[in-house]
mmCIF file with all atom_site columns, C-alpha atoms in Angstrom:
data_model
loop_
_atom_site.group_PDB
_atom_site.id
_atom_site.type_symbol
_atom_site.label_atom_id
_atom_site.label_alt_id
_atom_site.label_comp_id
_atom_site.label_asym_id
_atom_site.label_entity_id
_atom_site.label_seq_id
_atom_site.pdbx_PDB_ins_code
_atom_site.Cartn_x
_atom_site.Cartn_y
_atom_site.Cartn_z
_atom_site.occupancy
_atom_site.B_iso_or_equiv
_atom_site.pdbx_formal_charge
_atom_site.auth_seq_id
_atom_site.auth_comp_id
_atom_site.auth_asym_id
_atom_site.auth_atom_id
_atom_site.pdbx_PDB_model_num
ATOM 1   C CA . UNK A 1 1   ? 9.790  -3.618  16.442 1.00 54.00 ? 1   UNK A CA 1
ATOM 2   C CA . UNK A 1 2   ? 10.480 -2.450  13.060 1.00 53.00 ? 2   UNK A CA 1
ATOM 3   C CA . UNK A 1 3   ? 12.780 0.303   11.424 1.00 54.00 ? 3   UNK A CA 1
ATOM 4   C CA . UNK A 1 4   ? 11.961 1.742   8.113  1.00 56.00 ? 4   UNK A CA 1
ATOM 5   C CA . UNK A 1 5   ? 14.200 4.746   6.357  1.00 54.00 ? 5   UNK A CA 1
ATOM 6   C CA . UNK A 1 6   ? 12.746 5.643   3.345  1.00 49.00 ? 6   UNK A CA 1
ATOM 7   C CA . UNK A 1 7   ? 12.828 8.969   1.164  1.00 49.00 ? 7   UNK A CA 1
ATOM 8   C CA . UNK A 1 8   ? 9.193  9.135   -0.163 1.00 49.00 ? 8   UNK A CA 1
ATOM 9   C CA . UNK A 1 9   ? 6.111  8.398   0.855  1.00 48.00 ? 9   UNK A CA 1
ATOM 10  C CA . UNK A 1 10  ? 3.772  5.454   -0.378 1.00 53.00 ? 10  UNK A CA 1
ATOM 11  C CA . UNK A 1 11  ? 3.012  1.816   0.182  1.00 56.00 ? 11  UNK A CA 1
ATOM 12  C CA . UNK A 1 12  ? 5.942  0.305   1.945  1.00 52.00 ? 12  UNK A CA 1
ATOM 13  C CA . UNK A 1 13  ? 5.288  -3.102  1.768  1.00 55.00 ? 13  UNK A CA 1
ATOM 14  C CA . UNK A 1 14  ? 5.358  -2.483  -2.309 1.00 57.00 ? 14  UNK A CA 1
ATOM 15  C CA . UNK A 1 15  ? 8.626  -0.671  -2.307 1.00 62.00 ? 15  UNK A CA 1
ATOM 16  C CA . UNK A 1 16  ? 10.039 -2.961  0.348  1.00 62.00 ? 16  UNK A CA 1
ATOM 17  C CA . UNK A 1 17  ? 10.105 -5.238  -2.765 1.00 66.00 ? 17  UNK A CA 1
ATOM 18  C CA . UNK A 1 18  ? 10.792 -2.832  -5.437 1.00 71.00 ? 18  UNK A CA 1
ATOM 19  C CA . UNK A 1 19  ? 13.495 -0.342  -6.712 1.00 76.00 ? 19  UNK A CA 1
ATOM 20  C CA . UNK A 1 20  ? 15.432 1.724   -4.731 1.00 78.00 ? 20  UNK A CA 1
ATOM 21  C CA . UNK A 1 21  ? 14.058 0.033   -1.915 1.00 83.00 ? 21  UNK A CA 1
ATOM 22  C CA . UNK A 1 22  ? 14.419 1.465   1.889  1.00 86.00 ? 22  UNK A CA 1
ATOM 23  C CA . UNK A 1 23  ? 16.254 0.133   4.867  1.00 87.00 ? 23  UNK A CA 1
ATOM 24  C CA . UNK A 1 24  ? 14.315 -1.972  6.674  1.00 91.00 ? 24  UNK A CA 1
ATOM 25  C CA . UNK A 1 25  ? 15.529 -3.185  10.155 1.00 92.00 ? 25  UNK A CA 1
ATOM 26  C CA . UNK A 1 26  ? 13.001 -5.245  12.514 1.00 93.00 ? 26  UNK A CA 1
ATOM 27  C CA . UNK A 1 27  ? 13.389 -6.752  15.621 1.00 94.00 ? 27  UNK A CA 1
ATOM 28  C CA . UNK A 1 28  ? 10.811 -9.896  16.045 1.00 93.00 ? 28  UNK A CA 1
ATOM 29  C CA . UNK A 1 29  ? 10.432 -12.173 19.218 1.00 93.00 ? 29  UNK A CA 1
ATOM 30  C CA . UNK A 1 30  ? 10.966 -15.541 19.226 1.00 94.00 ? 30  UNK A CA 1
ATOM 31  C CA . UNK A 1 31  ? 7.956  -16.157 19.947 1.00 92.00 ? 31  UNK A CA 1
ATOM 32  C CA . UNK A 1 32  ? 6.154  -15.016 16.527 1.00 90.00 ? 32  UNK A CA 1
ATOM 33  C CA . UNK A 1 33  ? 8.411  -17.294 14.990 1.00 92.00 ? 33  UNK A CA 1
ATOM 34  C CA . UNK A 1 34  ? 7.369  -20.635 17.548 1.00 91.00 ? 34  UNK A CA 1
ATOM 35  C CA . UNK A 1 35  ? 3.445  -19.932 17.402 1.00 89.00 ? 35  UNK A CA 1
ATOM 36  C CA . UNK A 1 36  ? 1.916  -21.976 15.052 1.00 87.00 ? 36  UNK A CA 1
ATOM 37  C CA . UNK A 1 37  ? -1.266 -19.816 14.202 1.00 88.00 ? 37  UNK A CA 1
ATOM 38  C CA . UNK A 1 38  ? -2.707 -21.958 10.824 1.00 89.00 ? 38  UNK A CA 1
ATOM 39  C CA . UNK A 1 39  ? -1.143 -24.824 11.669 1.00 90.00 ? 39  UNK A CA 1
ATOM 40  C CA . UNK A 1 40  ? 2.748  -26.039 11.287 1.00 90.00 ? 40  UNK A CA 1
ATOM 41  C CA . UNK A 1 41  ? 2.199  -25.991 7.214  1.00 91.00 ? 41  UNK A CA 1
ATOM 42  C CA . UNK A 1 42  ? 1.445  -22.270 7.643  1.00 93.00 ? 42  UNK A CA 1
ATOM 43  C CA . UNK A 1 43  ? 4.087  -21.606 9.876  1.00 94.00 ? 43  UNK A CA 1
ATOM 44  C CA . UNK A 1 44  ? 6.647  -23.298 7.726  1.00 94.00 ? 44  UNK A CA 1
ATOM 45  C CA . UNK A 1 45  ? 5.512  -20.949 4.719  1.00 93.00 ? 45  UNK A CA 1
ATOM 46  C CA . UNK A 1 46  ? 6.015  -17.889 6.925  1.00 94.00 ? 46  UNK A CA 1
ATOM 47  C CA . UNK A 1 47  ? 9.320  -19.152 8.445  1.00 95.00 ? 47  UNK A CA 1
ATOM 48  C CA . UNK A 1 48  ? 10.428 -19.437 3.997  1.00 95.00 ? 48  UNK A CA 1
ATOM 49  C CA . UNK A 1 49  ? 9.445  -16.105 3.492  1.00 94.00 ? 49  UNK A CA 1
ATOM 50  C CA . UNK A 1 50  ? 11.076 -14.271 6.356  1.00 93.00 ? 50  UNK A CA 1
ATOM 51  C CA . UNK A 1 51  ? 13.630 -16.281 5.319  1.00 95.00 ? 51  UNK A CA 1
ATOM 52  C CA . UNK A 1 52  ? 13.691 -14.799 2.159  1.00 94.00 ? 52  UNK A CA 1
ATOM 53  C CA . UNK A 1 53  ? 13.149 -11.611 3.285  1.00 92.00 ? 53  UNK A CA 1
ATOM 54  C CA . UNK A 1 54  ? 15.937 -11.446 5.212  1.00 94.00 ? 54  UNK A CA 1
ATOM 55  C CA . UNK A 1 55  ? 18.419 -12.208 2.754  1.00 93.00 ? 55  UNK A CA 1
ATOM 56  C CA . UNK A 1 56  ? 17.458 -8.858  1.100  1.00 93.00 ? 56  UNK A CA 1
ATOM 57  C CA . UNK A 1 57  ? 20.635 -6.484  1.051  1.00 92.00 ? 57  UNK A CA 1
ATOM 58  C CA . UNK A 1 58  ? 18.392 -3.776  2.726  1.00 91.00 ? 58  UNK A CA 1
ATOM 59  C CA . UNK A 1 59  ? 16.556 -5.844  4.862  1.00 93.00 ? 59  UNK A CA 1
ATOM 60  C CA . UNK A 1 60  ? 18.441 -6.787  8.489  1.00 95.00 ? 60  UNK A CA 1
ATOM 61  C CA . UNK A 1 61  ? 16.150 -9.308  10.534 1.00 96.00 ? 61  UNK A CA 1
ATOM 62  C CA . UNK A 1 62  ? 17.253 -9.968  13.946 1.00 97.00 ? 62  UNK A CA 1
ATOM 63  C CA . UNK A 1 63  ? 15.152 -12.425 16.776 1.00 96.00 ? 63  UNK A CA 1
ATOM 64  C CA . UNK A 1 64  ? 14.329 -11.279 20.512 1.00 95.00 ? 64  UNK A CA 1
ATOM 65  C CA . UNK A 1 65  ? 15.385 -15.119 21.967 1.00 95.00 ? 65  UNK A CA 1
ATOM 66  C CA . UNK A 1 66  ? 12.509 -15.866 24.761 1.00 92.00 ? 66  UNK A CA 1
ATOM 67  C CA . UNK A 1 67  ? 15.640 -16.555 26.963 1.00 90.00 ? 67  UNK A CA 1
ATOM 68  C CA . UNK A 1 68  ? 16.651 -13.384 27.054 1.00 87.00 ? 68  UNK A CA 1
ATOM 69  C CA . UNK A 1 69  ? 13.809 -12.759 29.507 1.00 81.00 ? 69  UNK A CA 1
ATOM 70  C CA . UNK A 1 70  ? 12.589 -9.091  30.163 1.00 81.00 ? 70  UNK A CA 1
ATOM 71  C CA . UNK A 1 71  ? 13.575 -6.529  27.661 1.00 84.00 ? 71  UNK A CA 1
ATOM 72  C CA . UNK A 1 72  ? 12.931 -2.728  27.084 1.00 78.00 ? 72  UNK A CA 1
ATOM 73  C CA . UNK A 1 73  ? 10.049 -3.627  24.329 1.00 82.00 ? 73  UNK A CA 1
ATOM 74  C CA . UNK A 1 74  ? 8.331  -6.496  26.210 1.00 79.00 ? 74  UNK A CA 1
ATOM 75  C CA . UNK A 1 75  ? 4.778  -5.857  25.574 1.00 80.00 ? 75  UNK A CA 1
ATOM 76  C CA . UNK A 1 76  ? 5.604  -3.105  23.168 1.00 83.00 ? 76  UNK A CA 1
ATOM 77  C CA . UNK A 1 77  ? 5.011  -2.895  19.189 1.00 87.00 ? 77  UNK A CA 1
ATOM 78  C CA . UNK A 1 78  ? 5.916  0.193   17.512 1.00 91.00 ? 78  UNK A CA 1
ATOM 79  C CA . UNK A 1 79  ? 7.310  1.118   14.113 1.00 91.00 ? 79  UNK A CA 1
ATOM 80  C CA . UNK A 1 80  ? 10.240 3.609   13.957 1.00 92.00 ? 80  UNK A CA 1
ATOM 81  C CA . UNK A 1 81  ? 9.607  5.733   10.584 1.00 90.00 ? 81  UNK A CA 1
ATOM 82  C CA . UNK A 1 82  ? 12.435 7.442   8.800  1.00 88.00 ? 82  UNK A CA 1
ATOM 83  C CA . UNK A 1 83  ? 11.556 9.771   6.127  1.00 85.00 ? 83  UNK A CA 1
ATOM 84  C CA . UNK A 1 84  ? 14.419 11.285  4.493  1.00 81.00 ? 84  UNK A CA 1
ATOM 85  C CA . UNK A 1 85  ? 12.707 13.628  1.697  1.00 80.00 ? 85  UNK A CA 1
ATOM 86  C CA . UNK A 1 86  ? 10.479 15.179  4.901  1.00 80.00 ? 86  UNK A CA 1
ATOM 87  C CA . UNK A 1 87  ? 13.577 15.173  7.323  1.00 86.00 ? 87  UNK A CA 1
ATOM 88  C CA . UNK A 1 88  ? 10.901 13.577  9.455  1.00 89.00 ? 88  UNK A CA 1
ATOM 89  C CA . UNK A 1 89  ? 10.646 10.952  12.582 1.00 92.00 ? 89  UNK A CA 1
ATOM 90  C CA . UNK A 1 90  ? 8.100  9.335   13.877 1.00 93.00 ? 90  UNK A CA 1
ATOM 91  C CA . UNK A 1 91  ? 6.803  6.364   15.918 1.00 94.00 ? 91  UNK A CA 1
ATOM 92  C CA . UNK A 1 92  ? 4.157  4.221   14.985 1.00 93.00 ? 92  UNK A CA 1
ATOM 93  C CA . UNK A 1 93  ? 2.154  2.525   17.742 1.00 93.00 ? 93  UNK A CA 1
ATOM 94  C CA . UNK A 1 94  ? -1.077 0.557   17.349 1.00 90.00 ? 94  UNK A CA 1
ATOM 95  C CA . UNK A 1 95  ? -2.870 -0.990  20.384 1.00 88.00 ? 95  UNK A CA 1
ATOM 96  C CA . UNK A 1 96  ? -6.348 -2.747  20.195 1.00 88.00 ? 96  UNK A CA 1
ATOM 97  C CA . UNK A 1 97  ? -8.576 -0.191  19.584 1.00 93.00 ? 97  UNK A CA 1
ATOM 98  C CA . UNK A 1 98  ? -6.448 2.782   18.379 1.00 92.00 ? 98  UNK A CA 1
ATOM 99  C CA . UNK A 1 99  ? -3.212 3.811   16.250 1.00 93.00 ? 99  UNK A CA 1
ATOM 100 C CA . UNK A 1 100 ? -1.134 6.841   16.487 1.00 94.00 ? 100 UNK A CA 1
ATOM 101 C CA . UNK A 1 101 ? 1.812  8.690   14.717 1.00 93.00 ? 101 UNK A CA 1
ATOM 102 C CA . UNK A 1 102 ? 4.124  9.949   17.614 1.00 94.00 ? 102 UNK A CA 1
ATOM 103 C CA . UNK A 1 103 ? 6.181  13.098  15.713 1.00 93.00 ? 103 UNK A CA 1
ATOM 104 C CA . UNK A 1 104 ? 7.617  14.953  18.990 1.00 95.00 ? 104 UNK A CA 1
ATOM 105 C CA . UNK A 1 105 ? 11.099 14.586  19.719 1.00 94.00 ? 105 UNK A CA 1
ATOM 106 C CA . UNK A 1 106 ? 9.914  13.344  23.413 1.00 96.00 ? 106 UNK A CA 1
ATOM 107 C CA . UNK A 1 107 ? 8.535  10.834  21.719 1.00 95.00 ? 107 UNK A CA 1
ATOM 108 C CA . UNK A 1 108 ? 10.622 9.415   18.775 1.00 95.00 ? 108 UNK A CA 1
ATOM 109 C CA . UNK A 1 109 ? 13.678 9.612   20.956 1.00 95.00 ? 109 UNK A CA 1
ATOM 110 C CA . UNK A 1 110 ? 12.043 7.238   23.368 1.00 95.00 ? 110 UNK A CA 1
ATOM 111 C CA . UNK A 1 111 ? 11.017 4.591   21.148 1.00 94.00 ? 111 UNK A CA 1
ATOM 112 C CA . UNK A 1 112 ? 14.644 5.153   19.310 1.00 94.00 ? 112 UNK A CA 1
ATOM 113 C CA . UNK A 1 113 ? 16.164 4.495   22.616 1.00 94.00 ? 113 UNK A CA 1
ATOM 114 C CA . UNK A 1 114 ? 14.276 1.538   23.237 1.00 94.00 ? 114 UNK A CA 1
ATOM 115 C CA . UNK A 1 115 ? 15.051 0.516   19.709 1.00 94.00 ? 115 UNK A CA 1
ATOM 116 C CA . UNK A 1 116 ? 18.718 0.232   20.136 1.00 94.00 ? 116 UNK A CA 1
ATOM 117 C CA . UNK A 1 117 ? 18.513 -1.396  23.303 1.00 94.00 ? 117 UNK A CA 1
ATOM 118 C CA . UNK A 1 118 ? 16.545 -4.276  21.229 1.00 94.00 ? 118 UNK A CA 1
ATOM 119 C CA . UNK A 1 119 ? 19.076 -4.638  18.465 1.00 95.00 ? 119 UNK A CA 1
ATOM 120 C CA . UNK A 1 120 ? 21.940 -4.643  20.921 1.00 94.00 ? 120 UNK A CA 1
ATOM 121 C CA . UNK A 1 121 ? 19.826 -7.473  23.311 1.00 94.00 ? 121 UNK A CA 1
ATOM 122 C CA . UNK A 1 122 ? 18.558 -9.892  19.821 1.00 96.00 ? 122 UNK A CA 1
ATOM 123 C CA . UNK A 1 123 ? 20.604 -12.037 18.040 1.00 97.00 ? 123 UNK A CA 1
ATOM 124 C CA . UNK A 1 124 ? 22.986 -11.598 15.038 1.00 97.00 ? 124 UNK A CA 1
ATOM 125 C CA . UNK A 1 125 ? 21.324 -11.202 11.748 1.00 95.00 ? 125 UNK A CA 1
ATOM 126 C CA . UNK A 1 126 ? 23.515 -14.320 10.926 1.00 96.00 ? 126 UNK A CA 1
ATOM 127 C CA . UNK A 1 127 ? 22.186 -16.176 14.111 1.00 97.00 ? 127 UNK A CA 1
ATOM 128 C CA . UNK A 1 128 ? 18.582 -15.090 13.499 1.00 97.00 ? 128 UNK A CA 1
ATOM 129 C CA . UNK A 1 129 ? 18.839 -16.438 10.023 1.00 96.00 ? 129 UNK A CA 1
ATOM 130 C CA . UNK A 1 130 ? 20.123 -19.559 11.701 1.00 97.00 ? 130 UNK A CA 1
ATOM 131 C CA . UNK A 1 131 ? 17.309 -19.909 14.011 1.00 97.00 ? 131 UNK A CA 1
ATOM 132 C CA . UNK A 1 132 ? 14.704 -19.633 11.532 1.00 96.00 ? 132 UNK A CA 1
ATOM 133 C CA . UNK A 1 133 ? 16.290 -22.310 9.715  1.00 96.00 ? 133 UNK A CA 1
ATOM 134 C CA . UNK A 1 134 ? 16.141 -24.666 12.579 1.00 96.00 ? 134 UNK A CA 1
ATOM 135 C CA . UNK A 1 135 ? 12.652 -24.057 12.573 1.00 95.00 ? 135 UNK A CA 1
ATOM 136 C CA . UNK A 1 136 ? 12.005 -24.651 9.198  1.00 95.00 ? 136 UNK A CA 1
ATOM 137 C CA . UNK A 1 137 ? 14.135 -27.905 9.268  1.00 95.00 ? 137 UNK A CA 1
ATOM 138 C CA . UNK A 1 138 ? 11.964 -28.977 12.985 1.00 93.00 ? 138 UNK A CA 1
ATOM 139 C CA . UNK A 1 139 ? 8.670  -28.717 10.973 1.00 92.00 ? 139 UNK A CA 1
ATOM 140 C CA . UNK A 1 140 ? 9.901  -30.383 7.953  1.00 90.00 ? 140 UNK A CA 1
ATOM 141 C CA . UNK A 1 141 ? 11.035 -33.435 9.973  1.00 88.00 ? 141 UNK A CA 1
ATOM 142 C CA . UNK A 1 142 ? 7.608  -33.894 11.614 1.00 82.00 ? 142 UNK A CA 1
ATOM 143 C CA . UNK A 1 143 ? 6.380  -34.598 8.345  1.00 67.00 ? 143 UNK A CA 1
#
């Protein structure tokens, strides 16, 4: 689950690394940092990139540990977009065959509540970074 606050439209990916970047808050399931899609070297590279991004001042990265069990976001992927200039908030959801922006308060309020609960249940940003570093070290020790 990702929450992005931005003051203009455009390519969020480009703006995250540029001047005046948006605030980005990510809650990522631990499974995503453990699953070696592409092999251990690819996973190591991905974890190094996450580490690099997590150290940026405008990025908060939290890991939802596997041992947290069931949580409100289990099986649900979504992005919360807050556009300050437009004074608008959207929940963006994707499924296997479609995607949708949900602008109505009944949707954005529900997704915002789930995101808030996920942030509370997830590891702190410092503990999340430590977990990422532990996985990087474990992959390097396998070589």
